[in-house]
């Protein structure tokens, strides 16, 4: 297929302010078209389930049941909105912080946490959920998404690939190579940057001097869009439009969701060493769950009974996760070595034998 080009122009530039449909206090932004009630209620349910899942996963770390958990508390609307804007047959390429995205996609909570329990590289079947394994190296999932989109284009499928990327990943070579290839070959990809303000402890101001991460799209000849990542309605709308463009052959889009990671990077991080309390408090007032709840309640689309039912569903999810995860037996130690090489090396066989002998002595 011949490569296509698109001359960069002003229309590729993101707006100065992020797209927002619902204000932080739950009021609708005037003259903006919101997604329908069914979509917004589904987003609210996913937000509540995701928030409860996050709390339970963090508790499991403290109980020694998980090796680590990178919380997405505060940026759930970005993950929920992005996934719900896609079709189930579209593919997502998540990072280690995108467990809420996987939950929204319908992956079993225990299977989501298998990676973070240190048992397998991926606990679910990617082909069943159209969700690639969670990626720990920064930005390597972006070329994976591009590769899948390239294949889909060659097969004349209308599949869209969405790559979740953190703000830190935008400094990696893989990110730029992926954007360039996707733009040159006009591939159906949405690059979704969750700008949670810190790459571990490095603030955005030390990450890039571009006006926004979305502005980087211009250099590759694709549109860049800024969206309020704490506004699930806005993310639904913006990613939905980017997916439509991709599906209809208009090429990739770079979306930057401006949000904030309320919790520390992981349980191994002390965020108080690099973030002032007042900064965190400022973002707490923009909470994505409370924002959508307020809008739905004030507009008569959510009542006390429905809210209580969703809260009960979230508690059931957490209880089931606790029970099943604790009851899960660790895989045999031999499996650490079983899938490294088709023909294990002598050193690997020696290591396996050493581990086996040590396990038998205990």
Short mmCIF file of C-alpha atoms in Angstrom, two decimals:
data_model
loop_
_atom_site.label_atom_id
_atom_site.label_comp_id
_atom_site.label_asym_id
_atom_site.label_seq_id
_atom_site.Cartn_x
_atom_site.Cartn_y
_atom_site.Cartn_z
CA UNK A 1 0.00 0.00 0.00
CA UNK A 2 1.32 3.41 -0.85
CA UNK A 3 1.98 5.68 2.07
CA UNK A 4 -0.27 8.72 2.30
CA UNK A 5 0.68 12.09 3.53
CA UNK A 6 -1.22 14.87 5.13
CA UNK A 7 0.19 18.34 5.30
CA UNK A 8 0.28 19.73 8.83
CA UNK A 9 -1.88 22.74 9.43
CA UNK A 10 -3.64 24.76 12.06
CA UNK A 11 -6.46 22.21 12.22
CA UNK A 12 -4.03 19.73 13.75
CA UNK A 13 -3.41 21.94 16.77
CA UNK A 14 -5.22 21.15 20.00
CA UNK A 15 -7.36 23.78 21.67
CA UNK A 16 -5.77 25.94 24.35
CA UNK A 17 -8.08 24.50 26.99
CA UNK A 18 -9.04 20.84 27.40
CA UNK A 19 -12.41 19.80 26.03
CA UNK A 20 -14.83 19.71 28.95
CA UNK A 21 -18.53 18.85 28.96
CA UNK A 22 -19.19 18.71 32.71
CA UNK A 23 -17.65 21.16 35.14
CA UNK A 24 -16.02 20.03 38.36
CA UNK A 25 -19.17 20.93 40.32
CA UNK A 26 -21.32 18.70 38.12
CA UNK A 27 -22.95 21.38 35.97
CA UNK A 28 -23.05 20.93 32.21
CA UNK A 29 -20.90 23.25 30.12
CA UNK A 30 -23.27 25.45 28.04
CA UNK A 31 -23.70 24.71 24.34
CA UNK A 32 -21.93 21.36 24.52
CA UNK A 33 -23.48 18.08 23.37
CA UNK A 34 -23.13 15.35 25.98
CA UNK A 35 -23.27 11.60 25.43
CA UNK A 36 -26.68 10.00 26.05
CA UNK A 37 -28.05 8.95 29.45
CA UNK A 38 -27.32 5.26 28.85
CA UNK A 39 -23.67 5.94 28.08
CA UNK A 40 -23.24 8.25 31.05
CA UNK A 41 -24.88 5.85 33.49
CA UNK A 42 -22.64 3.06 32.18
CA UNK A 43 -19.65 5.32 32.73
CA UNK A 44 -20.78 6.12 36.27
CA UNK A 45 -21.16 2.42 37.10
CA UNK A 46 -17.70 1.69 35.67
CA UNK A 47 -16.22 4.57 37.69
CA UNK A 48 -17.70 3.29 40.94
CA UNK A 49 -16.60 -0.30 40.29
CA UNK A 50 -13.16 0.89 39.23
CA UNK A 51 -12.70 3.05 42.32
CA UNK A 52 -13.69 0.16 44.62
CA UNK A 53 -11.41 -2.22 42.73
CA UNK A 54 -8.52 0.19 43.22
CA UNK A 55 -9.16 0.46 46.95
CA UNK A 56 -9.29 -3.30 47.31
CA UNK A 57 -6.15 -3.85 45.28
CA UNK A 58 -4.27 -1.31 47.42
CA UNK A 59 -5.46 -3.13 50.56
CA UNK A 60 -4.27 -6.44 49.15
CA UNK A 61 -0.78 -4.98 48.75
CA UNK A 62 -0.75 -4.04 52.43
CA UNK A 63 -1.86 -7.57 53.30
CA UNK A 64 1.01 -9.07 51.33
CA UNK A 65 -1.24 -10.60 48.69
CA UNK A 66 0.10 -8.43 45.85
CA UNK A 67 3.68 -7.51 45.09
CA UNK A 68 2.75 -4.02 43.96
CA UNK A 69 -0.22 -1.98 42.76
CA UNK A 70 0.09 1.20 40.67
CA UNK A 71 -3.08 3.05 41.57
CA UNK A 72 -5.05 5.11 39.09
CA UNK A 73 -7.12 6.80 41.81
CA UNK A 74 -8.17 10.15 40.40
CA UNK A 75 -7.71 9.29 36.75
CA UNK A 76 -10.42 6.61 36.46
CA UNK A 77 -12.57 8.74 34.13
CA UNK A 78 -9.82 8.75 31.53
CA UNK A 79 -9.59 4.96 31.49
CA UNK A 80 -13.34 4.33 31.71
CA UNK A 81 -14.24 6.91 29.07
CA UNK A 82 -11.61 5.69 26.64
CA UNK A 83 -12.68 2.05 26.84
CA UNK A 84 -16.41 2.74 26.69
CA UNK A 85 -15.91 4.90 23.59
CA UNK A 86 -14.63 1.86 21.68
CA UNK A 87 -16.33 -1.19 20.27
CA UNK A 88 -15.66 -4.53 22.04
CA UNK A 89 -13.81 -5.67 18.92
CA UNK A 90 -11.39 -2.77 19.08
CA UNK A 91 -8.10 -3.46 20.80
CA UNK A 92 -6.66 -1.72 23.82
CA UNK A 93 -2.97 -1.71 24.78
CA UNK A 94 -2.80 -0.90 28.50
CA UNK A 95 0.07 0.00 30.79
CA UNK A 96 0.62 -1.31 34.31
CA UNK A 97 -1.58 1.53 35.65
CA UNK A 98 -4.59 0.74 33.50
CA UNK A 99 -6.29 -1.95 35.56
CA UNK A 100 -9.52 0.06 35.63
CA UNK A 101 -9.50 0.06 31.83
CA UNK A 102 -9.25 -3.73 31.87
CA UNK A 103 -12.04 -4.00 34.44
CA UNK A 104 -14.20 -1.80 32.24
CA UNK A 105 -13.36 -4.04 29.29
CA UNK A 106 -14.78 -6.98 31.28
CA UNK A 107 -11.62 -8.78 32.35
CA UNK A 108 -11.95 -10.84 35.54
CA UNK A 109 -10.53 -8.86 38.50
CA UNK A 110 -8.41 -11.78 39.68
CA UNK A 111 -6.98 -12.23 36.20
CA UNK A 112 -6.14 -8.50 36.07
CA UNK A 113 -4.06 -8.79 39.24
CA UNK A 114 -2.17 -11.92 38.22
CA UNK A 115 0.62 -9.82 36.70
CA UNK A 116 0.87 -7.59 39.76
CA UNK A 117 0.93 -10.65 42.00
CA UNK A 118 4.09 -11.66 40.19
CA UNK A 119 2.77 -14.98 38.90
CA UNK A 120 2.46 -14.49 35.15
CA UNK A 121 3.21 -11.82 32.58
CA UNK A 122 -0.53 -11.76 31.81
CA UNK A 123 -3.37 -13.43 33.65
CA UNK A 124 -6.05 -13.15 30.97
CA UNK A 125 -6.48 -14.20 27.37
CA UNK A 126 -5.76 -11.11 25.22
CA UNK A 127 -7.67 -12.54 22.28
CA UNK A 128 -10.86 -13.03 24.30
CA UNK A 129 -10.92 -9.44 25.57
CA UNK A 130 -9.10 -7.72 22.71
CA UNK A 131 -6.76 -6.35 25.36
CA UNK A 132 -3.01 -6.74 25.11
CA UNK A 133 -1.03 -7.66 28.24
CA UNK A 134 -0.34 -4.75 30.57
CA UNK A 135 2.97 -3.25 29.56
CA UNK A 136 5.55 -2.25 32.16
CA UNK A 137 8.32 -0.82 29.93
CA UNK A 138 7.40 2.72 28.96
CA UNK A 139 5.84 3.16 25.51
CA UNK A 140 6.64 -0.27 24.09
CA UNK A 141 2.91 -0.89 23.82
CA UNK A 142 2.60 1.96 21.30
CA UNK A 143 4.42 0.12 18.46
CA UNK A 144 2.42 -2.98 19.39
CA UNK A 145 -0.81 -1.05 18.83
CA UNK A 146 0.52 0.28 15.54
CA UNK A 147 1.45 -3.21 14.42
CA UNK A 148 -2.03 -4.51 15.12
CA UNK A 149 -3.58 -1.54 13.32
CA UNK A 150 -1.29 -2.14 10.34
CA UNK A 151 -2.47 -5.75 10.18
CA UNK A 152 -6.11 -4.71 10.52
CA UNK A 153 -5.69 -2.26 7.67
CA UNK A 154 -4.09 -4.94 5.49
CA UNK A 155 -7.01 -7.26 6.21
CA UNK A 156 -9.56 -4.53 5.48
CA UNK A 157 -10.95 -4.83 9.00
CA UNK A 158 -12.50 -1.84 10.76
CA UNK A 159 -10.65 -2.50 14.01
CA UNK A 160 -9.26 0.44 15.97
CA UNK A 161 -6.24 0.12 18.28
CA UNK A 162 -5.98 2.40 21.32
CA UNK A 163 -2.62 2.70 23.08
CA UNK A 164 -2.67 3.96 26.67
CA UNK A 165 0.46 6.00 27.36
CA UNK A 166 1.61 7.93 30.41
CA UNK A 167 3.18 11.39 30.22
CA UNK A 168 6.60 9.91 30.99
CA UNK A 169 6.30 7.55 28.03
CA UNK A 170 6.08 10.49 25.62
CA UNK A 171 9.83 10.99 26.09
CA UNK A 172 10.62 7.48 24.87
CA UNK A 173 11.75 6.62 21.37
CA UNK A 174 9.08 3.96 20.92
CA UNK A 175 6.40 6.61 21.35
CA UNK A 176 7.74 8.79 18.55
CA UNK A 177 8.43 5.89 16.19
CA UNK A 178 4.88 4.63 16.71
CA UNK A 179 3.34 8.02 15.99
CA UNK A 180 5.40 8.51 12.87
CA UNK A 181 4.65 5.08 11.42
CA UNK A 182 0.94 5.37 12.21
CA UNK A 183 0.73 8.79 10.58
CA UNK A 184 2.71 7.88 7.47
CA UNK A 185 0.59 4.80 6.84
CA UNK A 186 -2.64 6.44 7.97
CA UNK A 187 -3.36 3.71 10.48
CA UNK A 188 -6.46 3.36 12.68
CA UNK A 189 -4.80 4.15 16.01
CA UNK A 190 -5.71 6.37 18.93
CA UNK A 191 -2.74 7.35 21.09
CA UNK A 192 -4.18 8.16 24.49
CA UNK A 193 -1.81 10.01 26.82
CA UNK A 194 -2.91 10.12 30.44
CA UNK A 195 -1.11 13.16 31.72
CA UNK A 196 -1.30 12.58 35.48
CA UNK A 197 1.28 15.35 36.05
CA UNK A 198 4.17 13.16 37.28
CA UNK A 199 6.41 10.51 35.75
CA UNK A 200 7.02 8.88 39.13
CA UNK A 201 8.51 12.02 40.78
CA UNK A 202 9.31 14.06 37.65
CA UNK A 203 6.75 16.85 37.11
CA UNK A 204 5.40 17.73 33.68
CA UNK A 205 7.42 20.95 33.72
CA UNK A 206 10.60 18.84 33.66
CA UNK A 207 9.20 16.38 31.14
CA UNK A 208 8.52 18.62 28.17
CA UNK A 209 8.50 22.30 27.19
CA UNK A 210 5.82 21.77 24.54
CA UNK A 211 2.57 23.67 25.26
CA UNK A 212 0.95 20.27 25.81
CA UNK A 213 1.64 16.66 24.94
CA UNK A 214 -1.18 16.88 22.42
CA UNK A 215 0.86 19.49 20.52
CA UNK A 216 3.38 16.78 19.67
CA UNK A 217 0.83 15.37 17.23
CA UNK A 218 1.41 18.27 14.86
CA UNK A 219 4.97 17.17 14.18
CA UNK A 220 3.64 13.91 12.82
CA UNK A 221 0.78 15.36 10.82
CA UNK A 222 -2.03 14.03 12.95
CA UNK A 223 -4.63 15.88 15.03
CA UNK A 224 -3.91 16.48 18.70
CA UNK A 225 -6.78 16.87 21.13
CA UNK A 226 -6.71 18.02 24.74
CA UNK A 227 -9.46 16.68 26.97
CA UNK A 228 -10.31 17.00 30.65
CA UNK A 229 -9.34 13.54 31.87
CA UNK A 230 -11.50 13.86 34.98
CA UNK A 231 -14.61 14.39 32.87
CA UNK A 232 -15.83 10.97 31.72
CA UNK A 233 -18.37 12.56 29.38
CA UNK A 234 -15.69 14.58 27.60
CA UNK A 235 -13.37 11.58 27.28
CA UNK A 236 -16.23 9.51 25.86
CA UNK A 237 -16.92 12.19 23.28
CA UNK A 238 -13.31 12.93 22.27
CA UNK A 239 -12.13 9.32 22.06
CA UNK A 240 -15.36 8.37 20.30
CA UNK A 241 -14.60 10.95 17.61
CA UNK A 242 -10.97 9.81 17.35
CA UNK A 243 -12.13 6.20 16.95
CA UNK A 244 -14.61 7.25 14.30
CA UNK A 245 -11.86 9.00 12.35
CA UNK A 246 -9.63 5.95 12.62
CA UNK A 247 -12.39 3.55 11.59
CA UNK A 248 -13.33 5.63 8.57
CA UNK A 249 -9.79 5.77 7.26
CA UNK A 250 -8.88 9.27 8.43
CA UNK A 251 -5.81 8.09 10.31
CA UNK A 252 -4.49 8.33 13.88
CA UNK A 253 -5.21 10.89 16.58
CA UNK A 254 -3.20 11.85 19.64
CA UNK A 255 -5.43 12.54 22.64
CA UNK A 256 -4.04 13.97 25.86
CA UNK A 257 -6.23 13.49 28.92
CA UNK A 258 -5.29 16.02 31.58
CA UNK A 259 -5.74 14.35 34.95
CA UNK A 260 -3.99 13.67 38.25
CA UNK A 261 -2.73 10.63 40.13
CA UNK A 262 -4.03 11.12 43.67
CA UNK A 263 -2.13 8.18 45.15
CA UNK A 264 1.61 7.64 45.05
CA UNK A 265 3.22 6.10 41.97
CA UNK A 266 3.14 2.69 43.67
CA UNK A 267 3.30 1.44 47.24
CA UNK A 268 7.11 1.77 46.97
CA UNK A 269 6.84 5.54 46.40
CA UNK A 270 6.54 8.40 48.89
CA UNK A 271 4.72 11.11 46.94
CA UNK A 272 4.89 13.57 49.85
CA UNK A 273 8.57 14.09 49.00
CA UNK A 274 7.78 15.77 45.69
CA UNK A 275 4.13 16.91 45.83
CA UNK A 276 2.69 19.61 48.11
CA UNK A 277 -0.49 18.70 49.99
CA UNK A 278 -2.35 21.72 48.64
CA UNK A 279 -1.74 20.53 45.08
CA UNK A 280 -3.31 17.16 45.84
CA UNK A 281 -6.22 18.84 47.62
CA UNK A 282 -6.87 21.00 44.57
CA UNK A 283 -7.25 17.96 42.39
CA UNK A 284 -9.43 16.14 44.92
CA UNK A 285 -12.02 18.84 44.28
CA UNK A 286 -12.13 17.72 40.65
CA UNK A 287 -12.89 14.10 41.52
CA UNK A 288 -14.25 12.29 38.44
CA UNK A 289 -16.71 10.05 40.31
CA UNK A 290 -18.28 12.88 42.30
CA UNK A 291 -18.45 15.05 39.18
CA UNK A 292 -20.44 12.59 37.09
CA UNK A 293 -22.57 11.59 40.07
CA UNK A 294 -23.53 15.22 40.65
CA UNK A 295 -24.41 15.77 37.01
CA UNK A 296 -26.51 12.61 36.74
CA UNK A 297 -28.30 13.27 40.02
CA UNK A 298 -29.04 16.92 39.28
CA UNK A 299 -30.31 16.08 35.80
CA UNK A 300 -32.59 13.33 37.09
CA UNK A 301 -30.64 10.49 35.48
CA UNK A 302 -29.51 8.89 38.74
CA UNK A 303 -31.57 8.25 41.86
CA UNK A 304 -30.79 6.98 45.33
CA UNK A 305 -31.91 3.44 44.58
CA UNK A 306 -29.75 3.06 41.47
CA UNK A 307 -26.79 4.64 43.24
CA UNK A 308 -27.18 2.21 46.16
CA UNK A 309 -27.45 -0.76 43.81
CA UNK A 310 -24.22 0.19 42.06
CA UNK A 311 -22.47 0.71 45.40
CA UNK A 312 -23.62 -2.74 46.52
CA UNK A 313 -22.35 -4.23 43.27
CA UNK A 314 -18.97 -2.62 43.93
CA UNK A 315 -18.83 -4.10 47.43
CA UNK A 316 -19.69 -7.53 46.04
CA UNK A 317 -16.89 -7.17 43.49
CA UNK A 318 -14.40 -6.30 46.23
CA UNK A 319 -15.52 -9.19 48.46
CA UNK A 320 -15.32 -11.67 45.60
CA UNK A 321 -11.86 -10.38 44.66
CA UNK A 322 -10.62 -10.79 48.26
CA UNK A 323 -11.97 -14.30 48.54
CA UNK A 324 -10.76 -15.64 45.25
CA UNK A 325 -7.37 -13.97 45.18
CA UNK A 326 -6.44 -15.22 48.65
CA UNK A 327 -7.68 -18.72 47.78
CA UNK A 328 -5.62 -18.85 44.57
CA UNK A 329 -2.64 -21.16 44.84
CA UNK A 330 0.65 -19.90 43.41
CA UNK A 331 1.71 -21.63 40.20
CA UNK A 332 4.39 -24.35 40.39
CA UNK A 333 7.87 -22.85 40.58
CA UNK A 334 8.88 -24.78 37.46
CA UNK A 335 6.63 -22.53 35.41
CA UNK A 336 9.10 -19.69 35.93
CA UNK A 337 11.36 -21.48 33.49
CA UNK A 338 8.88 -23.30 31.28
CA UNK A 339 8.26 -20.63 28.69
CA UNK A 340 11.54 -18.74 28.46
CA UNK A 341 13.05 -20.70 25.57
CA UNK A 342 11.69 -23.43 23.34
CA UNK A 343 14.84 -25.39 24.20
CA UNK A 344 16.02 -24.34 27.70
CA UNK A 345 19.70 -23.60 28.02
CA UNK A 346 21.86 -25.58 30.44
CA UNK A 347 22.10 -22.52 32.72
CA UNK A 348 18.33 -22.27 32.84
CA UNK A 349 18.01 -25.99 33.59
CA UNK A 350 20.55 -25.58 36.40
CA UNK A 351 18.62 -22.66 37.86
CA UNK A 352 15.38 -24.62 37.73
CA UNK A 353 17.00 -27.55 39.50
CA UNK A 354 18.45 -25.25 42.16
CA UNK A 355 15.05 -23.69 42.86
CA UNK A 356 13.40 -27.11 42.96
CA UNK A 357 15.96 -28.37 45.50
CA UNK A 358 15.56 -25.27 47.69
CA UNK A 359 11.77 -25.61 47.58
CA UNK A 360 11.95 -29.23 48.72
CA UNK A 361 14.17 -28.30 51.67
CA UNK A 362 11.58 -25.87 53.06
#
